[in-house]
Amino acid sequence: MTSPSPHTVRSRQSSSTEPAPETSAGAPVATGRNIDWHVAGWSIGILAAFVIAALVVPDVVAEGVNVGFTKAAAWFGLYWQYLLLFTFFVAVALIFTPWAKARLGGLKSPEYSRFKWVAMIMTTLLAGGGVFWAAAEPLYHYMSVPPFFEDVEQGSMEGVFAALAASFVDWGFLAWAILGSLGAIVMMIAAEKGLPMRPRSLLYPILGKKAATSRIGAFVDVVCIISVAAGTVGPIGFLGLQISYGLNFLFGIPDVYWVQLIIIAVLTAVAGVSVFSGINKGIQFLSRVNVWMALGLMALVLVLGSAWYVIEGLVGGFGLYIANFVPMSLYQGDSAWLASWTVFFFGWFLGYAPLMAIFVARISRGRTARDLLLGTAVLPPIATAVWFSVLGGTGIYLDQQNPGSITGALAEAGLPAAIMAITSELPMSVFLAITFLVLTMTFVATTTDSMSFAISQSCVKDDAPSPKLRLTWAILLGAAAAVLISIGDGGIGALQSAIVITAVPVGFVMLPSLFGAPLMLRKLAIEQGIVGPRKNVTADAE
């Protein structure tokens, strides 16, 4: 039996430390004259063309996307696996260098407290996946043992460890490292050198300041915007489908398009209010709500389920993940399974990487490089493993106690059925289910807000994006999701597969950070007097 793929699963699913509210490096808020209409126009046009084509000729679009997805996964999947693996290794190696003491962003101390900072980073990436995939993916791998562990017996405790380990590969150290570590360092140092905080600045290690004005820079901006827009529209659309399913499951509310439309409208409104509150209020507030709500739900699930079983699964699964870290990360044995899971997720996260680098750079000013690397490549993946173990592990435990109670619902109705089935098997089921739905909404709203900021930042020439521009993008993302779900799961599914296609050029945009980040960080450490310049050995000998 082959596990359902993520894209085909039925998815009901300055020296001053005082921050300027909506500025980047102290720049004034952008006006219409500072918007790069060339980049903005092409980005909106391409996204609109995809949505219109999906409406007019959905079968043609679906077929073209499927072909492109298959070829992208086959031709570039291994490259992505190596790119993410080396990015993680370089990030970890930099943590232990004296260069990591260099302070980034031109501030003497961080703008945000550690809790606020980590909360914004965590919730921006997890989005809807923080609930629905955390519950469903371990269950899928439990139902059908991943091919890397083909000798493990399905249903055994070793099978539980294997299911969790496979989930950790997709959402673990490699995914987090590509999203916020080396790219953010390059982005922040390039900004100090006068380059705009846009995806094109990731080319600074090879193009220097020409990256700001070259034609390839404009192309990079557009490609990265389209990639992250697709990656954000997908979760918004799935949210409408998933919460609609949940409301039907709990209260019998019809699971129909107009309900899904209202859900997306509410999400867009929440993101819009957050946009006008600014990063210092809106995203911060939503992020803290997310974290505290997640911690409370995690504690409840542990108490009401089996804390010991979850701990055993976490230790066993994480140990298996670490013991097989490199071979699992570079696994090539079953290309179809790989394209459906690890390569798909790696492509999705890679598509987010340039604009996540912008967002992480924006909120990390005043932090040391070591702080940034630990706060992106090390600590969040561990927290993610705990979260997946609590939700997914509890789901497996409940299914073992009552066979088919969770896996049967998941096989029949897809992603949202997992969390609904898990909560229905626990005490306080209605309260837990509603709270999980609210948590998913706030996760996705935080991602929509932060990515609308990053997209808008990529569309302005030299200033920070205005709230109006950010709101425009938030509305466009919500509207695109609303239109695509009108043609059913296929529209969102096609967009999810398209993410992997757009990740192809983005993969090469992120490549210079591998060698650029260490070189640029060392130079910054020398400029800040943390380390001395390398001595000339020949001159010393003379």
Coordinates of C-alpha atoms in Angstrom, one line a residue:
M1 CA 0.0 0.0 0.0
T2 CA 1.4 3.4 -1.0
S3 CA 0.9 6.4 1.3
P4 CA -1.3 9.2 -0.1
S5 CA 0.7 12.0 -1.4
P6 CA 0.4 15.5 0.1
H7 CA -0.7 17.0 -3.2
T8 CA -3.2 14.3 -4.0
V9 CA -4.6 13.5 -0.6
R10 CA -8.2 14.3 -0.4
S11 CA -8.0 17.5 1.5
R12 CA -11.1 18.7 3.2
Q13 CA -8.5 20.1 4.5
S14 CA 20.3 52.0 13.5
S15 CA 22.1 52.2 16.8
S16 CA 18.7 52.9 18.3
T17 CA 16.9 50.0 19.7
E18 CA 13.5 51.6 19.3
P19 CA 11.8 49.9 16.3
A20 CA 10.1 51.8 13.6
P21 CA 6.7 50.2 13.2
E22 CA 6.7 49.6 9.4
T23 CA 10.1 50.4 8.3
S24 CA 13.1 48.4 7.0
A25 CA 16.4 49.6 8.3
G26 CA 14.8 52.9 9.3
A27 CA 13.5 53.6 5.8
P28 CA 10.3 55.6 5.3
V29 CA 7.1 53.8 4.3
A30 CA 6.8 53.4 0.6
T31 CA 4.5 55.4 -1.6
G32 CA 3.1 54.4 -5.0
R33 CA 6.0 56.1 -6.7
N34 CA 8.4 53.7 -5.0
I35 CA 6.6 50.6 -6.0
D36 CA 8.4 48.5 -8.6
W37 CA 5.4 48.2 -10.9
H38 CA 7.4 45.9 -13.3
V39 CA 7.9 43.3 -10.6
A40 CA 4.5 43.8 -9.0
G41 CA 2.7 43.7 -12.4
W42 CA 4.3 40.5 -13.6
S43 CA 3.8 38.8 -10.3
I44 CA 0.1 39.7 -10.1
G45 CA -0.4 38.9 -13.8
I46 CA 1.1 35.4 -13.6
L47 CA -0.8 34.5 -10.5
A48 CA -4.1 35.8 -12.1
A49 CA -3.4 34.0 -15.3
F50 CA -3.0 30.7 -13.4
V51 CA -6.2 31.2 -11.5
I52 CA -8.2 32.1 -14.6
A53 CA -6.7 29.2 -16.6
A54 CA -7.6 26.8 -13.7
L55 CA -11.2 28.1 -13.9
V56 CA -11.5 28.0 -17.7
V57 CA -9.6 24.8 -18.6
P58 CA -9.1 23.0 -15.3
D59 CA -8.3 19.7 -16.9
V60 CA -5.6 21.2 -19.1
V61 CA -4.0 23.0 -16.2
A62 CA -4.1 20.0 -14.0
E63 CA -2.5 17.8 -16.6
G64 CA 0.2 20.4 -17.4
V65 CA 0.9 20.9 -13.7
N66 CA 1.1 17.1 -13.0
V67 CA 3.6 16.7 -15.9
G68 CA 5.7 19.6 -14.6
F69 CA 5.5 18.3 -11.1
T70 CA 6.7 14.9 -12.1
K71 CA 9.6 16.2 -14.1
A72 CA 10.6 18.8 -11.5
A73 CA 10.7 16.1 -8.7
A74 CA 12.6 13.7 -10.9
W75 CA 15.2 16.1 -12.3
F76 CA 15.7 18.4 -9.3
G77 CA 14.6 16.4 -6.2
L78 CA 18.1 15.0 -5.4
Y79 CA 19.6 18.5 -5.9
W80 CA 17.1 19.9 -3.4
Q81 CA 17.9 17.2 -0.9
Y82 CA 21.7 18.0 -1.1
L83 CA 21.0 21.7 -1.1
L84 CA 19.0 21.5 2.1
L85 CA 21.4 19.1 3.8
F86 CA 24.4 21.2 3.1
T87 CA 22.6 24.4 4.1
F88 CA 21.9 22.7 7.5
F89 CA 25.5 21.5 7.9
V90 CA 26.9 25.0 7.0
A91 CA 24.5 26.7 9.4
V92 CA 25.4 24.3 12.3
A93 CA 29.2 24.7 11.6
L94 CA 28.9 28.5 11.6
I95 CA 27.3 28.4 15.1
F96 CA 30.7 27.1 16.5
T97 CA 32.8 29.8 14.8
P98 CA 33.8 33.1 16.5
W99 CA 32.2 34.8 13.5
A100 CA 28.8 33.9 14.9
K101 CA 29.3 36.6 17.5
A102 CA 28.8 39.2 14.8
R103 CA 25.7 41.3 15.4
L104 CA 23.4 41.6 12.4
G105 CA 21.2 44.5 11.2
G106 CA 23.1 47.5 12.5
L107 CA 21.5 47.5 15.9
K108 CA 23.3 47.0 19.3
S109 CA 20.5 44.9 20.7
P110 CA 17.5 42.9 19.4
E111 CA 14.2 44.7 18.6
Y112 CA 12.1 41.8 20.0
S113 CA 12.4 39.6 23.0
R114 CA 13.4 36.0 22.4
F115 CA 9.9 34.7 23.0
K116 CA 8.3 37.1 20.6
W117 CA 10.9 36.5 18.0
V118 CA 10.8 32.7 18.2
A119 CA 7.0 32.8 18.2
M120 CA 6.9 34.9 14.9
I121 CA 9.3 32.5 13.3
M122 CA 7.6 29.3 14.4
T123 CA 4.0 30.3 13.5
T124 CA 4.9 31.8 10.1
L125 CA 6.3 28.5 8.8
L126 CA 3.9 26.0 10.4
A127 CA 0.7 27.6 9.1
G128 CA -2.1 25.1 8.7
G129 CA 0.4 22.3 8.6
G130 CA 1.0 22.9 12.3
V131 CA -2.3 21.2 13.0
F132 CA -3.5 19.1 10.1
W133 CA -0.2 17.7 8.9
A134 CA 1.1 17.2 12.4
A135 CA -1.9 15.0 13.1
A136 CA -2.2 13.3 9.7
E137 CA 1.3 12.7 8.4
P138 CA 2.5 10.4 11.2
L139 CA -0.7 8.5 10.8
Y140 CA -0.2 8.0 7.0
H141 CA 3.3 6.7 7.6
Y142 CA 1.9 4.4 10.4
M143 CA -0.8 3.0 8.0
S144 CA 1.8 2.4 5.3
V145 CA 5.4 2.0 6.5
P146 CA 7.8 4.3 4.6
P147 CA 10.0 2.4 2.1
F148 CA 13.2 3.4 3.9
F149 CA 11.9 1.1 6.7
E150 CA 10.6 -1.7 4.5
D151 CA 11.7 -4.4 7.0
V152 CA 9.7 -2.8 9.9
E153 CA 6.4 -4.5 10.8
Q154 CA 3.4 -2.2 10.3
G155 CA 1.6 -1.6 13.6
S156 CA 4.6 -2.4 15.8
M157 CA 6.2 0.1 18.1
E158 CA 9.1 0.1 15.6
G159 CA 6.6 1.1 13.0
V160 CA 5.4 4.0 15.2
F161 CA 9.1 5.2 15.5
A162 CA 9.5 4.9 11.7
A163 CA 6.3 6.9 11.1
L164 CA 7.4 9.7 13.3
A165 CA 11.0 9.7 12.0
A166 CA 9.7 10.0 8.4
S167 CA 7.6 13.0 9.5
F168 CA 10.6 14.6 11.1
V169 CA 12.6 14.4 7.9
D170 CA 9.9 16.4 6.0
W171 CA 9.4 19.0 8.8
G172 CA 12.7 18.9 10.6
F173 CA 16.2 20.4 10.6
L174 CA 16.6 20.6 6.8
A175 CA 13.3 22.4 6.2
W176 CA 13.9 25.0 8.9
A177 CA 17.5 25.6 7.9
I178 CA 16.6 26.5 4.3
L179 CA 13.9 28.9 5.5
G180 CA 15.7 31.2 7.9
S181 CA 19.4 30.6 8.4
L182 CA 22.0 31.3 5.7
G183 CA 19.6 33.2 3.4
A184 CA 18.6 35.6 6.2
I185 CA 22.3 36.3 7.0
V186 CA 23.1 37.1 3.4
M187 CA 19.9 39.3 3.2
M188 CA 20.8 41.3 6.4
I189 CA 24.5 41.9 5.4
A190 CA 23.5 42.8 1.9
A191 CA 21.0 45.3 3.2
E192 CA 23.8 46.9 5.4
K193 CA 25.8 47.3 2.1
G194 CA 22.9 49.3 0.6
L195 CA 21.0 46.6 -1.3
P196 CA 17.2 46.4 -1.1
M197 CA 15.6 43.8 1.1
R198 CA 14.3 41.8 -1.9
P199 CA 15.0 38.3 -3.2
R200 CA 17.5 39.6 -5.7
S201 CA 19.8 40.5 -2.9
L202 CA 20.4 36.8 -2.3
L203 CA 22.6 37.0 -5.5
Y204 CA 24.9 39.5 -3.8
P205 CA 27.6 36.8 -3.1
I206 CA 28.1 36.3 -6.9
L207 CA 26.8 39.6 -8.5
G208 CA 27.8 42.1 -5.8
K209 CA 25.8 45.4 -5.9
K210 CA 24.8 44.6 -9.5
A211 CA 22.2 42.3 -8.0
A212 CA 20.2 45.4 -7.2
T213 CA 19.9 46.6 -10.8
S214 CA 20.4 43.6 -13.1
R215 CA 17.6 42.1 -15.2
I216 CA 18.1 38.8 -13.6
G217 CA 17.3 40.5 -10.2
A218 CA 13.9 41.4 -11.5
F219 CA 13.3 37.9 -12.7
V220 CA 14.4 36.5 -9.4
D221 CA 12.0 38.8 -7.5
V222 CA 9.0 37.7 -9.7
V223 CA 9.8 34.0 -9.5
C224 CA 10.2 34.1 -5.7
I225 CA 7.0 36.1 -5.3
I226 CA 5.0 33.7 -7.4
S227 CA 6.4 30.7 -5.5
V228 CA 5.6 32.0 -2.1
A229 CA 2.2 33.3 -3.2
A230 CA 1.3 29.8 -4.4
G231 CA 2.7 28.4 -1.2
T232 CA 0.4 30.7 0.8
V233 CA -2.7 30.5 -1.3
G234 CA -2.6 26.7 -0.9
P235 CA -2.9 26.7 2.9
I236 CA -5.6 29.5 2.8
G237 CA -7.7 27.3 0.4
F238 CA -7.2 24.2 2.4
L239 CA -8.2 26.1 5.6
G240 CA -11.5 26.9 4.0
L241 CA -12.0 23.2 3.1
Q242 CA -10.8 21.9 6.4
I243 CA -12.7 24.2 8.8
S244 CA -15.8 23.7 6.7
Y245 CA -15.4 19.9 7.2
G246 CA -14.8 20.4 10.9
L247 CA -18.0 22.6 11.3
N248 CA -20.0 20.0 9.5
F249 CA -18.5 17.2 11.7
L250 CA -19.2 19.1 14.9
F251 CA -22.4 21.0 14.3
G252 CA -23.9 19.7 11.0
I253 CA -23.3 23.0 9.2
P254 CA -23.4 22.2 5.4
D255 CA -19.9 21.5 4.0
V256 CA -20.5 23.7 0.9
Y257 CA -18.7 26.5 -1.0
W258 CA -20.5 29.4 0.6
V259 CA -19.3 28.3 4.1
Q260 CA -15.8 27.8 2.8
L261 CA -16.0 31.3 1.3
I262 CA -17.1 32.9 4.6
I263 CA -14.2 31.1 6.4
I264 CA -11.6 32.5 3.9
A265 CA -13.2 36.0 4.2
V266 CA -12.9 35.9 8.0
L267 CA -9.3 34.7 7.7
T268 CA -8.5 37.5 5.2
A269 CA -10.2 40.1 7.5
V270 CA -8.1 38.8 10.5
A271 CA -4.9 39.1 8.4
G272 CA -6.0 42.6 7.3
V273 CA -6.5 43.9 10.8
S274 CA -3.1 42.5 11.7
V275 CA -1.6 44.2 8.6
F276 CA -2.7 47.6 9.8
S277 CA -1.5 46.9 13.3
G278 CA 2.0 46.4 12.0
I279 CA 4.6 43.8 12.7
N280 CA 5.2 45.2 16.2
K281 CA 1.5 44.6 17.1
G282 CA -0.3 42.5 14.6
I283 CA 2.0 39.6 13.8
Q284 CA 3.5 39.7 17.3
F285 CA 0.0 39.4 18.8
L286 CA -1.1 36.6 16.6
S287 CA 2.1 34.7 17.1
R288 CA 1.9 34.8 20.8
V289 CA -1.7 33.7 20.7
N290 CA -0.7 30.8 18.5
V291 CA 2.2 29.7 20.8
W292 CA 0.2 29.9 24.1
M293 CA -2.8 28.2 22.5
A294 CA -0.6 25.4 21.1
L295 CA 1.1 24.9 24.4
G296 CA -2.2 24.7 26.2
L297 CA -3.6 22.2 23.7
M298 CA -0.5 20.1 23.8
A299 CA -0.7 19.9 27.6
L300 CA -4.4 18.9 27.4
V301 CA -3.8 16.2 24.7
L302 CA -1.0 14.8 26.8
V303 CA -3.1 14.7 30.0
L304 CA -6.3 13.3 28.2
G305 CA -4.4 10.9 26.0
S306 CA -1.2 9.0 27.0
A307 CA 1.8 11.2 27.9
W308 CA 4.0 8.1 28.3
Y309 CA 3.2 6.8 24.9
V310 CA 3.9 10.2 23.3
I311 CA 7.2 10.5 25.1
E312 CA 8.2 7.0 24.1
G313 CA 7.3 7.7 20.5
L314 CA 9.2 11.0 20.5
V315 CA 12.3 9.5 21.9
G316 CA 12.2 6.5 19.7
G317 CA 11.3 8.4 16.5
F318 CA 13.7 11.3 17.1
G319 CA 16.5 8.8 17.9
L320 CA 15.8 6.9 14.7
Y321 CA 15.7 10.2 12.7
I322 CA 19.1 11.2 14.1
A323 CA 20.7 7.8 13.7
N324 CA 19.6 7.7 10.0
F325 CA 19.9 11.5 9.4
V326 CA 21.9 11.6 6.2
P327 CA 20.6 8.4 4.5
M328 CA 17.0 9.4 5.2
S329 CA 17.6 13.0 4.0
L330 CA 19.1 11.7 0.8
Y331 CA 16.9 8.6 0.3
Q332 CA 16.4 7.7 -3.4
G333 CA 15.0 4.1 -3.2
D334 CA 11.4 4.8 -4.1
S335 CA 11.0 7.7 -6.5
A336 CA 7.2 7.8 -6.5
W337 CA 7.0 7.8 -2.7
L338 CA 9.8 10.3 -2.5
A339 CA 8.1 12.7 -4.9
S340 CA 4.9 12.4 -3.0
W341 CA 6.4 13.2 0.4
T342 CA 10.0 14.4 1.1
V343 CA 10.8 16.0 -2.3
F344 CA 7.3 17.6 -2.3
F345 CA 7.8 19.1 1.1
F346 CA 11.4 20.1 0.4
G347 CA 10.2 21.9 -2.8
W348 CA 7.4 23.6 -0.9
F349 CA 9.7 24.9 1.8
L350 CA 12.3 25.9 -0.7
G351 CA 9.7 28.0 -2.5
Y352 CA 9.1 29.8 0.7
A353 CA 12.9 30.3 1.5
P354 CA 13.7 33.7 -0.2
L355 CA 10.7 35.5 1.3
M356 CA 11.1 33.8 4.6
A357 CA 14.7 35.1 4.6
I358 CA 13.3 38.6 4.1
F359 CA 10.8 38.2 7.0
V360 CA 13.4 36.6 9.3
A361 CA 15.9 39.3 8.5
R362 CA 13.3 42.0 9.2
I363 CA 12.5 40.7 12.7
S364 CA 16.1 39.7 13.6
R365 CA 17.9 43.0 13.5
G366 CA 20.2 43.4 16.5
R367 CA 20.7 39.6 17.0
T368 CA 23.9 37.8 16.7
A369 CA 24.4 35.3 13.9
R370 CA 24.6 32.6 16.5
D371 CA 21.2 33.6 17.8
L372 CA 19.7 33.6 14.4
L373 CA 21.2 30.2 13.5
L374 CA 20.1 28.5 16.7
G375 CA 16.7 30.2 16.5
T376 CA 16.0 28.9 13.0
A377 CA 18.0 25.8 12.2
V378 CA 18.1 24.1 15.6
L379 CA 15.4 25.0 18.2
P380 CA 12.3 25.2 16.0
P381 CA 12.8 21.7 14.4
I382 CA 13.1 20.2 17.9
A383 CA 9.9 22.0 19.0
T384 CA 8.2 20.8 15.7
A385 CA 9.2 17.2 16.5
V386 CA 7.6 17.5 19.9
W387 CA 4.4 18.9 18.4
F388 CA 4.1 16.2 15.7
S389 CA 4.7 13.5 18.4
V390 CA 2.0 14.9 20.6
L391 CA -0.7 15.1 17.8
G392 CA 0.4 12.3 15.5
G393 CA 1.6 10.0 18.4
T394 CA -1.7 10.5 20.2
G395 CA -3.6 9.6 17.1
I396 CA -1.7 6.4 16.6
Y397 CA -2.2 5.5 20.3
L398 CA -5.9 6.1 20.1
D399 CA -6.1 4.0 16.9
Q400 CA -4.3 1.1 18.6
Q401 CA -6.8 1.3 21.5
N402 CA -9.7 1.3 19.1
P403 CA -8.6 0.0 15.7
G404 CA -9.8 2.0 12.8
S405 CA -11.2 4.9 14.8
I406 CA -8.6 7.3 13.5
T407 CA -7.0 5.6 10.4
G408 CA -10.5 4.7 9.1
A409 CA -11.6 8.4 9.2
L410 CA -8.3 9.5 7.7
A411 CA -8.5 7.1 4.8
E412 CA -12.1 8.1 4.1
A413 CA -12.1 11.9 4.4
G414 CA -8.4 13.0 4.3
L415 CA -6.4 15.5 6.4
P416 CA -9.0 17.3 8.6
A417 CA -10.6 14.0 9.5
A418 CA -7.5 13.1 11.5
I419 CA -7.7 15.9 14.0
M420 CA -11.5 15.6 14.3
A421 CA -11.2 11.9 14.8
I422 CA -8.5 12.3 17.5
T423 CA -10.4 14.9 19.4
S424 CA -13.6 12.8 19.2
E425 CA -11.8 10.0 21.0
L426 CA -10.7 12.2 23.9
P427 CA -12.7 13.8 26.7
M428 CA -13.7 17.4 26.1
S429 CA -13.9 16.5 22.5
V430 CA -16.0 19.5 21.2
F431 CA -13.9 22.0 23.1
L432 CA -10.6 20.5 21.8
A433 CA -11.9 20.4 18.2
I434 CA -13.1 24.0 18.2
T435 CA -9.8 25.2 19.7
F436 CA -7.8 23.3 17.2
L437 CA -9.8 24.9 14.4
V438 CA -9.3 28.3 15.9
L439 CA -5.5 27.6 16.2
T440 CA -5.4 26.6 12.5
M441 CA -7.1 29.8 11.6
T442 CA -4.6 32.0 13.6
F443 CA -1.7 30.0 12.2
V444 CA -2.7 30.6 8.6
A445 CA -3.6 34.3 9.4
T446 CA -0.1 34.8 10.8
T447 CA 1.5 33.3 7.7
T448 CA -0.8 35.3 5.4
D449 CA 0.1 38.5 7.2
S450 CA 3.9 37.9 7.3
M451 CA 4.1 36.7 3.7
S452 CA 2.0 39.6 2.4
F453 CA 4.7 41.8 4.2
A454 CA 7.5 39.9 2.5
I455 CA 5.8 39.9 -0.9
S456 CA 5.1 43.7 -0.6
Q457 CA 8.7 44.3 0.5
S458 CA 9.8 42.5 -2.7
C459 CA 7.7 44.9 -4.8
V460 CA 9.1 48.2 -3.5
K461 CA 12.4 49.8 -4.7
D462 CA 14.0 51.0 -1.5
D463 CA 11.5 51.6 1.2
A464 CA 9.3 49.6 3.5
P465 CA 5.9 48.5 2.1
S466 CA 2.9 50.5 3.2
P467 CA 0.0 48.8 5.0
K468 CA -2.2 49.4 2.0
L469 CA 0.2 47.5 -0.3
R470 CA 0.4 44.6 2.3
L471 CA -3.4 44.6 2.6
T472 CA -3.8 44.4 -1.2
W473 CA -1.6 41.3 -1.3
A474 CA -3.4 39.7 1.6
I475 CA -6.7 40.3 -0.2
L476 CA -5.3 38.9 -3.5
L477 CA -4.1 35.8 -1.8
G478 CA -7.4 35.2 -0.1
A479 CA -9.3 35.9 -3.4
A480 CA -7.1 33.5 -5.3
A481 CA -7.8 30.8 -2.8
A482 CA -11.5 31.5 -2.9
V483 CA -11.6 31.2 -6.6
L484 CA -9.6 28.0 -6.8
I485 CA -11.7 26.1 -4.2
S486 CA -14.8 26.9 -6.3
I487 CA -13.6 24.2 -8.7
G488 CA -13.1 21.8 -5.8
D489 CA -10.0 20.2 -4.3
G490 CA -8.4 20.0 -7.8
G491 CA -7.7 23.7 -8.0
I492 CA -5.9 23.9 -4.8
G493 CA -4.2 20.6 -5.5
A494 CA -2.9 21.9 -8.8
L495 CA -1.6 25.0 -7.1
Q496 CA 0.2 22.9 -4.5
S497 CA 1.9 20.8 -7.2
A498 CA 2.8 24.1 -9.0
I499 CA 4.7 25.1 -5.9
V500 CA 7.2 22.4 -6.6
I501 CA 7.6 23.6 -10.2
T502 CA 8.3 27.2 -9.1
A503 CA 10.8 25.9 -6.6
V504 CA 13.1 24.9 -9.5
P505 CA 14.6 28.4 -10.2
V506 CA 14.3 29.3 -6.5
G507 CA 16.7 26.4 -5.7
F508 CA 19.4 28.1 -7.7
V509 CA 18.6 31.5 -6.0
M510 CA 19.4 29.9 -2.6
L511 CA 22.6 28.3 -3.7
P512 CA 24.9 31.3 -3.3
S513 CA 24.0 31.5 0.4
L514 CA 25.9 28.2 0.9
F515 CA 29.3 29.8 0.3
G516 CA 28.2 33.5 0.6
A517 CA 27.0 33.4 4.2
P518 CA 30.2 32.2 5.7
L519 CA 32.4 34.6 3.7
M520 CA 30.1 37.6 4.4
L521 CA 29.8 36.7 8.1
R522 CA 33.5 36.4 8.5
K523 CA 34.0 39.8 6.9
L524 CA 31.4 41.3 9.1
A525 CA 33.1 39.8 12.2
I526 CA 36.3 41.4 11.1
E527 CA 34.6 44.8 10.6
Q528 CA 33.1 44.6 14.1
G529 CA 36.5 43.7 15.6
I530 CA 35.4 40.3 16.8
V531 CA 38.2 38.5 14.9
G532 CA 41.3 39.9 13.3
P533 CA 42.0 39.7 9.5
R534 CA 43.8 36.6 8.4
K535 CA 47.6 37.1 8.6
N536 CA 49.8 36.9 5.6
V537 CA 51.8 33.7 6.3
T538 CA 54.5 34.6 3.7
A539 CA 55.0 38.0 5.1
D540 CA 55.3 36.7 8.6
A541 CA 57.9 34.1 7.5
E542 CA 60.0 36.9 5.9

